[in-house]
Structure formats: structure tokens, C-alpha cells
Coordinates of C-alpha atoms and ligand atoms in Angstrom, one line a residue:
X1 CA 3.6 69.1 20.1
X2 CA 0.8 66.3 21.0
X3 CA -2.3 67.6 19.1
X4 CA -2.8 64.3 17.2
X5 CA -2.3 62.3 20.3
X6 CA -4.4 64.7 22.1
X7 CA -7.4 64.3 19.3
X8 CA -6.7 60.4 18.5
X9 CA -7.1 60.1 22.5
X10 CA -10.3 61.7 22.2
X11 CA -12.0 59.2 19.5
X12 CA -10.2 56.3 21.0
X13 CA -12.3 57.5 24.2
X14 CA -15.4 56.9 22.4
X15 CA -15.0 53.2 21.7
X16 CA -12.2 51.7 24.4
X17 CA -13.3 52.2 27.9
X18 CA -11.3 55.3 29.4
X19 CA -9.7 55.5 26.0
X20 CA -7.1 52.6 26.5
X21 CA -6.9 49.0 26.9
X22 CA -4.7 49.1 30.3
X23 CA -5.2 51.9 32.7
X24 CA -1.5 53.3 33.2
X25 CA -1.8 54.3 30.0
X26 CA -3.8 56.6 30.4
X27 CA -1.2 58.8 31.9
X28 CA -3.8 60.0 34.5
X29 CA -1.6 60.0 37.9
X30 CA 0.3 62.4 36.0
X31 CA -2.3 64.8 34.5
X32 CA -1.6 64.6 30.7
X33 CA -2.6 63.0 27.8
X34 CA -1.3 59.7 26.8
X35 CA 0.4 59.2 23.0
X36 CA -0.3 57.7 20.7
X37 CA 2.2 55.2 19.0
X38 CA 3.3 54.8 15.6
X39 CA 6.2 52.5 15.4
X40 CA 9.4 52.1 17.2
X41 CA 13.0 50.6 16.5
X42 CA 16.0 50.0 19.4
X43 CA 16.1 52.8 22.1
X44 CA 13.8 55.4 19.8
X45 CA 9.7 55.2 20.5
X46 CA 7.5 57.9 17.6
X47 CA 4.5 58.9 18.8
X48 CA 1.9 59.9 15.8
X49 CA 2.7 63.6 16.1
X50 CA 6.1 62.6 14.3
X51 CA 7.9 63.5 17.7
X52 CA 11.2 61.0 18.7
X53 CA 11.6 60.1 21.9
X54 CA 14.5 57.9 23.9
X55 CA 12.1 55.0 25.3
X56 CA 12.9 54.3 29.2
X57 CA 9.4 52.3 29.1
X58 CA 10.4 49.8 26.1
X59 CA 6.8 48.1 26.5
X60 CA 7.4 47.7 30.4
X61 CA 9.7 45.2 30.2
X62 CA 9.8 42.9 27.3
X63 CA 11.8 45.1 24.5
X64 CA 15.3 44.1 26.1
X65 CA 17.0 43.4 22.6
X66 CA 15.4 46.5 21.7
X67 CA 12.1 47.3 19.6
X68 CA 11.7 45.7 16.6
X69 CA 15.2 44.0 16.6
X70 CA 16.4 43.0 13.2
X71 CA 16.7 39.3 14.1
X72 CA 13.9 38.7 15.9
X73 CA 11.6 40.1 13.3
X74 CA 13.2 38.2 10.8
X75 CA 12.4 35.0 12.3
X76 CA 9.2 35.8 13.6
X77 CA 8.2 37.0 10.2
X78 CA 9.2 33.3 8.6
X79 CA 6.5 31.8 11.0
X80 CA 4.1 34.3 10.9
X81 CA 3.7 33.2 7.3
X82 CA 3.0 29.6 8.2
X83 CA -0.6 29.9 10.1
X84 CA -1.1 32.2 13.7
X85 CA -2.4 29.6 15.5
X86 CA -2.9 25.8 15.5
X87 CA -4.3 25.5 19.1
X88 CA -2.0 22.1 18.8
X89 CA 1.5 21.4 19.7
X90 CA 4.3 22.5 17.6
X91 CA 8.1 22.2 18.1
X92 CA 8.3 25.7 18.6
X93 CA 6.9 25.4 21.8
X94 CA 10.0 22.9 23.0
X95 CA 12.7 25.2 21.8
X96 CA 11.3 27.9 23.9
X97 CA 10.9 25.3 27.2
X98 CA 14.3 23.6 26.3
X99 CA 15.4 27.3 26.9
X100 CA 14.0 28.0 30.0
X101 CA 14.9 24.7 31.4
X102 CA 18.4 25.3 30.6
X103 CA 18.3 28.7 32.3
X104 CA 16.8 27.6 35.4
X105 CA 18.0 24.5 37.8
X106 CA 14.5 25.2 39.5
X107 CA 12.7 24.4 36.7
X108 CA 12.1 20.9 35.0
X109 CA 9.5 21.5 32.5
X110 CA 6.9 24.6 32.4
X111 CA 3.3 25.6 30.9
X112 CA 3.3 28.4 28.9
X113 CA 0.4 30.6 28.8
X114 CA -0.8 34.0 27.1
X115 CA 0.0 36.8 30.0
X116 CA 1.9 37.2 33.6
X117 CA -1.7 37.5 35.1
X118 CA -2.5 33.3 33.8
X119 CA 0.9 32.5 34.8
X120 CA 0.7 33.6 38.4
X121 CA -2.9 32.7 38.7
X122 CA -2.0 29.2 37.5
X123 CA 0.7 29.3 39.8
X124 CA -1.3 30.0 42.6
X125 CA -3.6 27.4 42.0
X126 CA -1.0 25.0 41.8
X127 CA 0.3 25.5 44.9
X128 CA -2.9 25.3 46.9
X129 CA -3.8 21.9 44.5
X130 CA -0.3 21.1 46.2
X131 CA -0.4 21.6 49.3
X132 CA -4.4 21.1 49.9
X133 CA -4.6 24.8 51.6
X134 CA -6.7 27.8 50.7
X135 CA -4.1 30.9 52.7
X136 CA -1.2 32.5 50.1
X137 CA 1.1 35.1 51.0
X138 CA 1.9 38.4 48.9
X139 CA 3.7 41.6 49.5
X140 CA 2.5 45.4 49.6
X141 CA 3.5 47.3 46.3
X142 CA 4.3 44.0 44.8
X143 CA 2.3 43.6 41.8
X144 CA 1.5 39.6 40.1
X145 CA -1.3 40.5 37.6
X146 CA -5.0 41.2 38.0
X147 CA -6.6 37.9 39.0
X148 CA -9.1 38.4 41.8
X149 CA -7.3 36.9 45.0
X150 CA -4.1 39.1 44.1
X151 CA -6.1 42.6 44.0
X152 CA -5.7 42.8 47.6
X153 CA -4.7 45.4 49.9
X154 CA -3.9 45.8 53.4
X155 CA -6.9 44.6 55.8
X156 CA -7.5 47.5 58.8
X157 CA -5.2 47.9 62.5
X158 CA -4.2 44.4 63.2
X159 CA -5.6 42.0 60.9
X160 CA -3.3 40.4 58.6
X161 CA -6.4 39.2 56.3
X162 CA -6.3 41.2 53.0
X163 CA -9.8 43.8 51.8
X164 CA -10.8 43.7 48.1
X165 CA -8.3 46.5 46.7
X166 CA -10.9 46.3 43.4
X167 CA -14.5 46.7 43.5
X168 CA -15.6 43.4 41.9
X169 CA -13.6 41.1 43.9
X170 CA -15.8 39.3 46.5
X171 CA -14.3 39.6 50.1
X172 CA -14.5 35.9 50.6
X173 CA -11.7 35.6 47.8
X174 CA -9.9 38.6 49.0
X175 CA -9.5 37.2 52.5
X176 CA -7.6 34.2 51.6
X177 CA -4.5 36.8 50.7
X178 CA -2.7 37.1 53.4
X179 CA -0.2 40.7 53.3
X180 CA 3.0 41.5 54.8
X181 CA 5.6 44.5 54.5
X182 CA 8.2 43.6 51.8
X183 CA 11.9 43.3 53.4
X184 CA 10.2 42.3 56.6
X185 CA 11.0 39.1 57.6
X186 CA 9.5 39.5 61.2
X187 CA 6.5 39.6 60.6
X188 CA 6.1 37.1 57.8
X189 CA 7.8 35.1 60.8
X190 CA 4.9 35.8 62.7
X191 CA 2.3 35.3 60.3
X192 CA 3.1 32.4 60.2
X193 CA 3.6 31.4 63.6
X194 CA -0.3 32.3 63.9
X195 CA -1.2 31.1 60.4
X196 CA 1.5 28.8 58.9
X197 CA -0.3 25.6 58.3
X198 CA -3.3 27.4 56.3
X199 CA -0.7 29.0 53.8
X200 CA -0.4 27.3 50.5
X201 CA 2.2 29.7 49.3
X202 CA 4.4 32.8 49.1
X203 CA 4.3 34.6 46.2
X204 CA 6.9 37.4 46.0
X205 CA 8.9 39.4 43.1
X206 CA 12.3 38.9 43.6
X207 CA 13.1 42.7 43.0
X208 CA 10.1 44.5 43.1
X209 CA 9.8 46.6 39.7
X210 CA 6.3 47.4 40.8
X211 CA 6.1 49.8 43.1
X212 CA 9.5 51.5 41.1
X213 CA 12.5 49.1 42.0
X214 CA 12.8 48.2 45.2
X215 CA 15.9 45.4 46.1
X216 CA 15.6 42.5 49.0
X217 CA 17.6 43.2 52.0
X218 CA 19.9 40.6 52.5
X219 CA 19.1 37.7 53.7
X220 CA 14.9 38.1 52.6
X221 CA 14.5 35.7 50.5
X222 CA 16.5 33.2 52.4
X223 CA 14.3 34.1 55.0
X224 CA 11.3 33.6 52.8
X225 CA 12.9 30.1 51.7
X226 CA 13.3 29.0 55.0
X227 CA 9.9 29.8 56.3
X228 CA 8.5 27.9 53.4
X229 CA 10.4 24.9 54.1
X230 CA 9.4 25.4 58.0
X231 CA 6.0 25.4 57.4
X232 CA 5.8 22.9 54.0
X233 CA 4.5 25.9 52.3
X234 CA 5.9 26.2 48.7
X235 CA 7.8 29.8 47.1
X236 CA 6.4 31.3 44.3
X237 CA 9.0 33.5 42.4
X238 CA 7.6 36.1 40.3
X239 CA 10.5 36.8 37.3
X240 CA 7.7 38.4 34.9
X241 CA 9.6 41.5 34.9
X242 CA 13.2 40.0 36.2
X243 CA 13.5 37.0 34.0
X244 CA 16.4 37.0 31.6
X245 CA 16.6 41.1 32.0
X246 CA 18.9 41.2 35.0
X247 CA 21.0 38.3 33.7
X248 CA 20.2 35.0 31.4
X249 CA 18.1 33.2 33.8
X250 CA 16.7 35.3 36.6
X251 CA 16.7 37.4 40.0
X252 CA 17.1 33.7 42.0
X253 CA 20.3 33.3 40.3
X254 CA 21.8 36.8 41.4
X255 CA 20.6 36.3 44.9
X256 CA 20.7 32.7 45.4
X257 CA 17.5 31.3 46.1
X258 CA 16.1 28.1 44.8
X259 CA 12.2 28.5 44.5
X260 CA 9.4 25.7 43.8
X261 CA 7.6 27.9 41.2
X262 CA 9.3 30.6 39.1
X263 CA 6.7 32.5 36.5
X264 CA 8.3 34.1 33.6
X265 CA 6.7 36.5 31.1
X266 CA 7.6 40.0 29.0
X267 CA 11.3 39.1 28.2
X268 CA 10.6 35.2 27.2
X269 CA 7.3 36.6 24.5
X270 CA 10.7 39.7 23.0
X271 CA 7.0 42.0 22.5
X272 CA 5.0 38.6 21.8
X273 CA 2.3 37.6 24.3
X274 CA 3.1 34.8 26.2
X275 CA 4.1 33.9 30.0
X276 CA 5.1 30.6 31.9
X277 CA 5.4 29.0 34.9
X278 CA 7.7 26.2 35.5
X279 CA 8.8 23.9 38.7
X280 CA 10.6 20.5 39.2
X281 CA 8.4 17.7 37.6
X282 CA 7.0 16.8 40.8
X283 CA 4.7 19.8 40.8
X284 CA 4.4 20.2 37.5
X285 CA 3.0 16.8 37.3
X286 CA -0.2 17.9 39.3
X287 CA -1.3 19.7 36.6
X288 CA -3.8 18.3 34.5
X289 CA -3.5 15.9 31.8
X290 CA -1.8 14.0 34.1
X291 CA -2.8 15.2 37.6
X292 CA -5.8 17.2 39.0
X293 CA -4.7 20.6 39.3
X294 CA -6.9 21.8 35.7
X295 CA -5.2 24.8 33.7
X296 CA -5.9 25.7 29.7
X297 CA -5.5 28.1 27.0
X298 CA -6.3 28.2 22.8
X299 CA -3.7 30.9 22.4
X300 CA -1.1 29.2 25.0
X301 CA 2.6 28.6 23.2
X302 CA 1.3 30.6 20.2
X303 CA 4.2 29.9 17.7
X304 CA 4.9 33.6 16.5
X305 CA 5.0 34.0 20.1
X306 CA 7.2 31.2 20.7
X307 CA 9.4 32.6 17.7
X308 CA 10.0 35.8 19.1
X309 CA 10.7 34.7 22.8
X310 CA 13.1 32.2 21.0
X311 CA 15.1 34.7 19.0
X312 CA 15.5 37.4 21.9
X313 CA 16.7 34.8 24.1
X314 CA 19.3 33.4 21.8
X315 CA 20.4 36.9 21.1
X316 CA 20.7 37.6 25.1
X317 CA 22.6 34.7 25.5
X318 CA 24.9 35.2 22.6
X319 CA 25.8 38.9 23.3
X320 CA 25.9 38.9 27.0
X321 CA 24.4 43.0 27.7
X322 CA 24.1 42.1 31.2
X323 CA 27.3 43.8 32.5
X324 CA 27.4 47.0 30.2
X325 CA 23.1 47.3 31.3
X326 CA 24.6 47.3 35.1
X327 CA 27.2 50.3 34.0
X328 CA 24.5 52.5 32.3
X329 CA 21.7 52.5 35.1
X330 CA 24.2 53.0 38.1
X331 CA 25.5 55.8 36.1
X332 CA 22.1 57.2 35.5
X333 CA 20.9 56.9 39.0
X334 CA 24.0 58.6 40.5
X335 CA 24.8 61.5 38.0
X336 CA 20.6 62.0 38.2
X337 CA 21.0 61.8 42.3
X338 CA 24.2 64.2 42.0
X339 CA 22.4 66.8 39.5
X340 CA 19.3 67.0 42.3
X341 CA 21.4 67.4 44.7
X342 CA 22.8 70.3 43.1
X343 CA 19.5 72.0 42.4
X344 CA 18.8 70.7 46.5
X345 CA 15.5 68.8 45.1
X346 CA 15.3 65.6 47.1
X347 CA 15.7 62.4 45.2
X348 CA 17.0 59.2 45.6
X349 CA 17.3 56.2 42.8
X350 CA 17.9 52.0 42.8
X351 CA 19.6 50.3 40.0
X352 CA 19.6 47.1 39.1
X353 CA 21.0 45.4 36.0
X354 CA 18.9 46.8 33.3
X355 CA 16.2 48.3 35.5
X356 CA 16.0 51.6 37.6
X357 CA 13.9 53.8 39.4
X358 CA 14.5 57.6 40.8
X359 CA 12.4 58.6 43.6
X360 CA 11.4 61.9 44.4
X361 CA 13.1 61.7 48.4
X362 CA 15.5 61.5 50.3
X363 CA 16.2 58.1 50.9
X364 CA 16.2 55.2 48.5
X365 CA 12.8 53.0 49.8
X366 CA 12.5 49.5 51.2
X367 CA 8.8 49.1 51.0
X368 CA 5.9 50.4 49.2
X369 CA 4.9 53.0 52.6
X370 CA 8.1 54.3 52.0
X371 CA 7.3 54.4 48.3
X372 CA 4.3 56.2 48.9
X373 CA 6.0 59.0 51.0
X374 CA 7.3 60.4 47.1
X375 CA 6.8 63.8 46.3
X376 CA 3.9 62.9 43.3
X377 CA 3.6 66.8 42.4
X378 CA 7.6 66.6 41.8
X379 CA 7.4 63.5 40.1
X380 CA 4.9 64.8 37.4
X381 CA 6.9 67.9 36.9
X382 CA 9.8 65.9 36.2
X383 CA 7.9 63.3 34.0
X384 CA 6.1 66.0 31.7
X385 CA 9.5 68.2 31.4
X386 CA 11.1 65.2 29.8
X387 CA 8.4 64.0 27.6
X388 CA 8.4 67.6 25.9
X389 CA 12.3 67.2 25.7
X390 CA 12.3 63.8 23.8
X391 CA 12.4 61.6 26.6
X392 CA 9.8 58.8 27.5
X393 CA 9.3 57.5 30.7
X394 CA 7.1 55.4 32.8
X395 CA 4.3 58.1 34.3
X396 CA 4.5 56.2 37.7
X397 CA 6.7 56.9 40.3
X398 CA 5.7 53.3 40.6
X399 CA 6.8 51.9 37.7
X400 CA 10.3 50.9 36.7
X401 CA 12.5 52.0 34.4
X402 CA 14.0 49.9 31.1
X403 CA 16.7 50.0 29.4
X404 CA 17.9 47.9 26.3
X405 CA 20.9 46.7 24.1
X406 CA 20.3 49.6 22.1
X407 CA 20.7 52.2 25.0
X408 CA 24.2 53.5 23.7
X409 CA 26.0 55.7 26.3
X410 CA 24.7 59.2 24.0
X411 CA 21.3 58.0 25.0
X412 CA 22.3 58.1 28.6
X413 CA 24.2 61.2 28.5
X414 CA 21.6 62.8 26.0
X415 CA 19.5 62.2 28.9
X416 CA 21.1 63.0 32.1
X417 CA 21.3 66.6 29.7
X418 CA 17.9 66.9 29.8
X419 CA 17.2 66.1 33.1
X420 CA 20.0 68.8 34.4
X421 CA 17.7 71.0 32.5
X422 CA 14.1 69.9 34.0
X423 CA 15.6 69.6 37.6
X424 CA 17.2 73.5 37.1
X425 CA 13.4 74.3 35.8
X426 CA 12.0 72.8 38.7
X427 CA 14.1 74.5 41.3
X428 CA 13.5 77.5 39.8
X429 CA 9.9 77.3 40.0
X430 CA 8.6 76.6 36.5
X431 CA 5.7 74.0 36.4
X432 CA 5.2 72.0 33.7
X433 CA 1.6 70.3 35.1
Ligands
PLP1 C1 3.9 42.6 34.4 C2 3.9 41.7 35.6 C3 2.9 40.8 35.8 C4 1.6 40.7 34.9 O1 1.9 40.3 33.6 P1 0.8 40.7 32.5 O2 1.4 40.1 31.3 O3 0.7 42.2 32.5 O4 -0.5 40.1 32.9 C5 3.0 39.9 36.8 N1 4.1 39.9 37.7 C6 5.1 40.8 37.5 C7 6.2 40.8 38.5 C8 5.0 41.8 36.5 O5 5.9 42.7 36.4

């Protein structure tokens, strides 16, 4: 079913380091081989073998119209045809900020840049340029891009310093990250009883999508607003994977937090690379041409870019998915929850507007430990059973799960068909990996 995949992964391996150019890819965790793409178009994703799949991965985030929507390649196309790339300002690059502006009464005026990793990098920076302090804040399992102060794990017994979680990233850098559980408010309180006036900033995804989807407790990021305002420490908001996909504008609307920085990315590029980050003007302002905070890019507000983000975000504000994407991911994560219990395999799921995660245990998880206390061997007998039956998910059990406009309810219920049939597989002892 995958031999061209399986022999294009082999030359690709002989030219691209491990074979791809981002290592989830790779489909490693799970044992298989990745595919290889050849086009795809609303809910449907081809691989090269000719094979259709229903995509629940839909480029991890950004395809929320759906791939290769009509409209947006439309317009994209008209640009395209003008030049790639001026490296000087174009009008484009308002419409898209007069956008995001409108969206979000956090945000003044923005800087867009080419990935989520610049964004929250250039966030970062901003707020220790700020605040004239070295210390941030992040949470466990919650993911903000690559950048080396943000590849940071949990430092040993009771230091709540952060270790390198990369080799490559000098210690010195890595200690200046500062880690707490997410959902616990305690000790972030106590972090910064000890610590408070060395931290420049907490940085936190508003519903974590990266380590599967994981939703705030109430009252957490109040709690993380009030600390902040305690300790003149500013909020970061990371809506890279939130932003205009649970509802036009972001997670901070939903739950009713008002950060200082909000980064944006997938959604606002529709497929297109590019990524913000955006604050009242009064922090914006630091950033250099006009203050001394120094931030740059030659591909930054590309125009096709620009043109896509544009398009998607008119068509999200003009047909309004938000409420029917609520409707089909609850209704995946409790007939999926009801079908395993039937089959007594223990899993649990989390839904939130158009993103969703099932988790192979009991309880739904409020942290990345609990995360990590999945059955994995379950997971990638689950994963691989619905990749041979048409289905394409994430090959995490820490990665979220997408849907778009084009998700019709046969999708879902083609779906929840299959995975009666993997789950009955599994409980009757057939492996797949
Ligand atoms: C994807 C993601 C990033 C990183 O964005 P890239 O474009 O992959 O660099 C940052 N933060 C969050 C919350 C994300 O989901």
C-alpha cells in the first residue's frame, strides 16, 4: 500500500538529513515510514502511492479553510504573478495587520515574521528589552518553537532552573528558562515569590496543542495574569496553533485574558509561511527602527504570504465554522471514548473548537506527566490501523488533532467507523506495529 513512499523515503534519506526537513515527520515514535505527499484539496490528503486519506493533521494547524481552498488560491495566484518578494513594504502587509488588529483589543500594531519559532523568539526578546531582566517562564509539554532558550526541560529534584533539552544549547542560555507544571498555579506562585523580580516574562500556550490538547483549569491564566501584574513581569500568549482556529481572534477571547504579547502563526500564513507577534504600541515601540529592542527578516510580510493569510481570514470571518467545528470534535471524542469503552481499552479525549486529542488512558490529562503516563504501544497500534484504512493522523500522542470547514459530518462518521474497527482489532489482539 506505501511502496513508493517507502522507496521515495529511502532517496530522500540520502540527501535531507534523516530523510525529512522536520523530525515528526519522520513518523519514528510510531515505527513506520512516513508518506510521501502528492497534493491535497479540503478534508482529503494523496500520498504518492495514489492512496486517499481523511486528513486530521491538515499541515498541523494552518489548513483551517481547508487545503488548497478555492478562494484563497485564487488570490494568492493573482500576486504570485506580480514578483515573490520585494524585501520592501507593500500594502499587503497592512491588510493582513489591519486584520489582526481588528481581532485582538490586545494588540495595536504587530511584526510579522517568517515562522512561530522568530515570532516567539522575538517575543521573548522583547520582553526582557522591556523589562531589563534576563529569567522567562515556560511550561512542561508546552511547545513555542526551537530557539535555544525554549529547548529546555526540567532541571533535577528541586531546582526550578531549566537543563539544555537539545544537545547544542549552552547551559548558560538554558538556565535562564525557568519551568513549572502547566495548570499549576502554586508553584508558579512560588517561583516567583523566590525569583519574581528576575523574570522578564511568561510565556504559555493558551490551550496546549503540544503535548495533545490539554485545556487551563479555570482560573490559570487569570492566575498567570495576576502574577504578572504582581511582579511587573509581562504575559506572553502563544496563539500559533490557537489563533483564529478556535474562534476569529484567539484562545484569550474564549477564556478572558488580556495578555501584553500575543504571537500568531499557521492560521494567519492559510499554508503560507509567516508568523507575528503583536502588543499595545507601548511595547511595540521598543522594537527597533524606533526603539532598541533589534528584530529583522528579508522574507518577513512576504506578499503571497500576506495574500493567503488575508483570504483564509476573510473567509473565517465571513462563514463563521466555529460553532459547527465545536459539534464535530465533541462528537468525535465521545462516540471514540464510548467505542473504547466498549472494547474496555482505556482512553480518554479533550476537544476544543476545531482541535482534539484522544489519549490512550483513563483520564483526560492536565499536564504533560500525566501526558506521558499514555499507553505509546496502544497509541501506535491505533495510529497505523487507521493510516491503512484511509485515515491520517498526527503520529504523536503529542500532537493535536485538526479539523477544517471541509470536515463534513460523513468524514466524521466515516471515521468513528474505522476506528470501531481498529479498537475491535486491538482488543482482539491483532497488532498492526
Ligand atoms: C507550531 C507552533 C510554534 C512554532 O511555529 P513554527 O512555525 O513551527 O516555528 C510555536 N508555538 C506554538 C504554540 C505552535 O503550535
Amino acid at each position: 500500500m506505501f511502496e513508493k513512499s517507502k522507496e521515495f523515503f529511502s532517496q530522500a534519506k540520502l540527501y535531507i538529513a534523516g530523510g525529512v526537513n522536520s523530525p515528526v515527520r519522520a513518523f519514528k515514535s510510531v515505527g513506520l515510514n512516513p508518506l510521501f505527499i502528492k497534493k491535497a484539496k479540503g478534508s482529503k490528503i494523496y500520498d504518492e502511492d495514489g492512496n486517499e486519506f481523511i486528513d486530521y493533521v491538515n499541515s498541523w494547524g494552518p489548513a483551517v479553510v481547508g487545503h488548497a481552498n478555492d478562494l484563497v488560491v485564487k488570490k494568492t495566484e493573482a500576486v504570485l504573478k506580480n514578483g515573490f518578494s520585494f524585501g520592501a513594504p507593500t500594502v499587503l502587509e497592512t491588510e493582513l495587520a489591519k486584520r489582526i488588529v481588528e481581532a485582538f483589543d490586545s494588540i495595536d500594531v504587530v511584526r510579522f515574521v517568517s515562522s512561530g519559532t522568530e515570532a516567539a523568539m522575538s517575543a521573548i526578546r522583547l520582553a526582557r528589552g522591556v523589562t531589563r531582566r534576563d529569567n522567562i517562564l515556560k511550561f512542561s509539554g508546552c511547545y513555542h518553537g526551537h530557539s535555544d532558550g525554549l529547548l529546555v526541560g526540567a532541571g533535577s529534584g528541586a531546582s526550578t532552573f531549566g537543563i539544555p533539552s537539545s544537545y547544542g544549547v549552552p547551559v548558560d542560555f538554558a538556565k535562564h528558562t525557568l519551568l513549572a507544571e502547566y495548570n499549576n498555579l502554586d508553584e508558579v506562585e512560588d517561583i516567583f515569590k523566590k525569583h519574581g523580580d528576575t523574570i522578564a516574562c511568561i510565556i504559555v500556550e493558551p490551550v496546549a496543542g503540544n503535548m495533545g490538547v490539554v485545556t487551563p483549569k479555570i482560573g490559570f491564566l487569570e492566575g498567570l495574569r495576576n502574577i504578572c501584574d504582581e511582579y511587573g513581569a509581562l504575559l506572553i500568549i502563544d496563539e500559533v496553533m490557537t489563533g483564529f482556529r478556535l474562534t476569529y481572534g484567539g484562545a484569550q477571547h474564549i477564556y478572558g485574558v488580556t495578555p501584553d504579547i500575543t504571537i500568531l502563526g499557521k492560521v494567519i500564513g492559510g499554508g503560507m509561511p509567516t508568523a507575528c507577534f503583536g502588543a499595545k504600541e507601548d511595547i511595540m515601540n521598543q522594537l527597533s527602527p524606533e526603539g532598541g529592542v533589534y528584530q529583522a527578516g528579508t522574507l518577513s510580510g512576504n506578499p503571497i504570504a500576506m495574500a493567503a493569510g488575508i483570504t483564509t481570514l476573510d473567509i473565517l470571518k465571513s462563514k463563521k465554522p466555529y460553532d459547527e467545528f465545536k459539534k464535530n470534535t465533541a462528537k468525535i471524542v465521545s462516540r471514540a471514548v464510548g467505542l473504547a469503552q466498549k472494547y474496555s481499552i482505556p482512553l480518554s479525549g479533550e476537544s476544543v473548537g476545531s482541535m482534539f486529542s484522544l489519549f490512550f488512558r483513563e483520564n483526560k490529562p492536565k499536564n504533560y506527566a500525566e501526558v506521558s503516563q499514555c499507553d505509546l504501544r496502544l497509541f501506535s497500534n491505533y495510529f497505523a490501523g487507521m493510516l491503512e484504512r484511509g485515515i491520517y493522523l498526527p503520529p504523536s500522542q503529542f500532537e493535536a488533532n485538526f479539523i477544517t470547514m471541509h470536515h463534513t459530518l460523513s468524514d466524521v462518521e466515516n471515521t468513528l467507523v474505522v476506528l470501531e474497527e481498529v479498537l475491535e482489532d486491538i482488543a482482539a489482539g491483532k497488532l498492526y506495529v
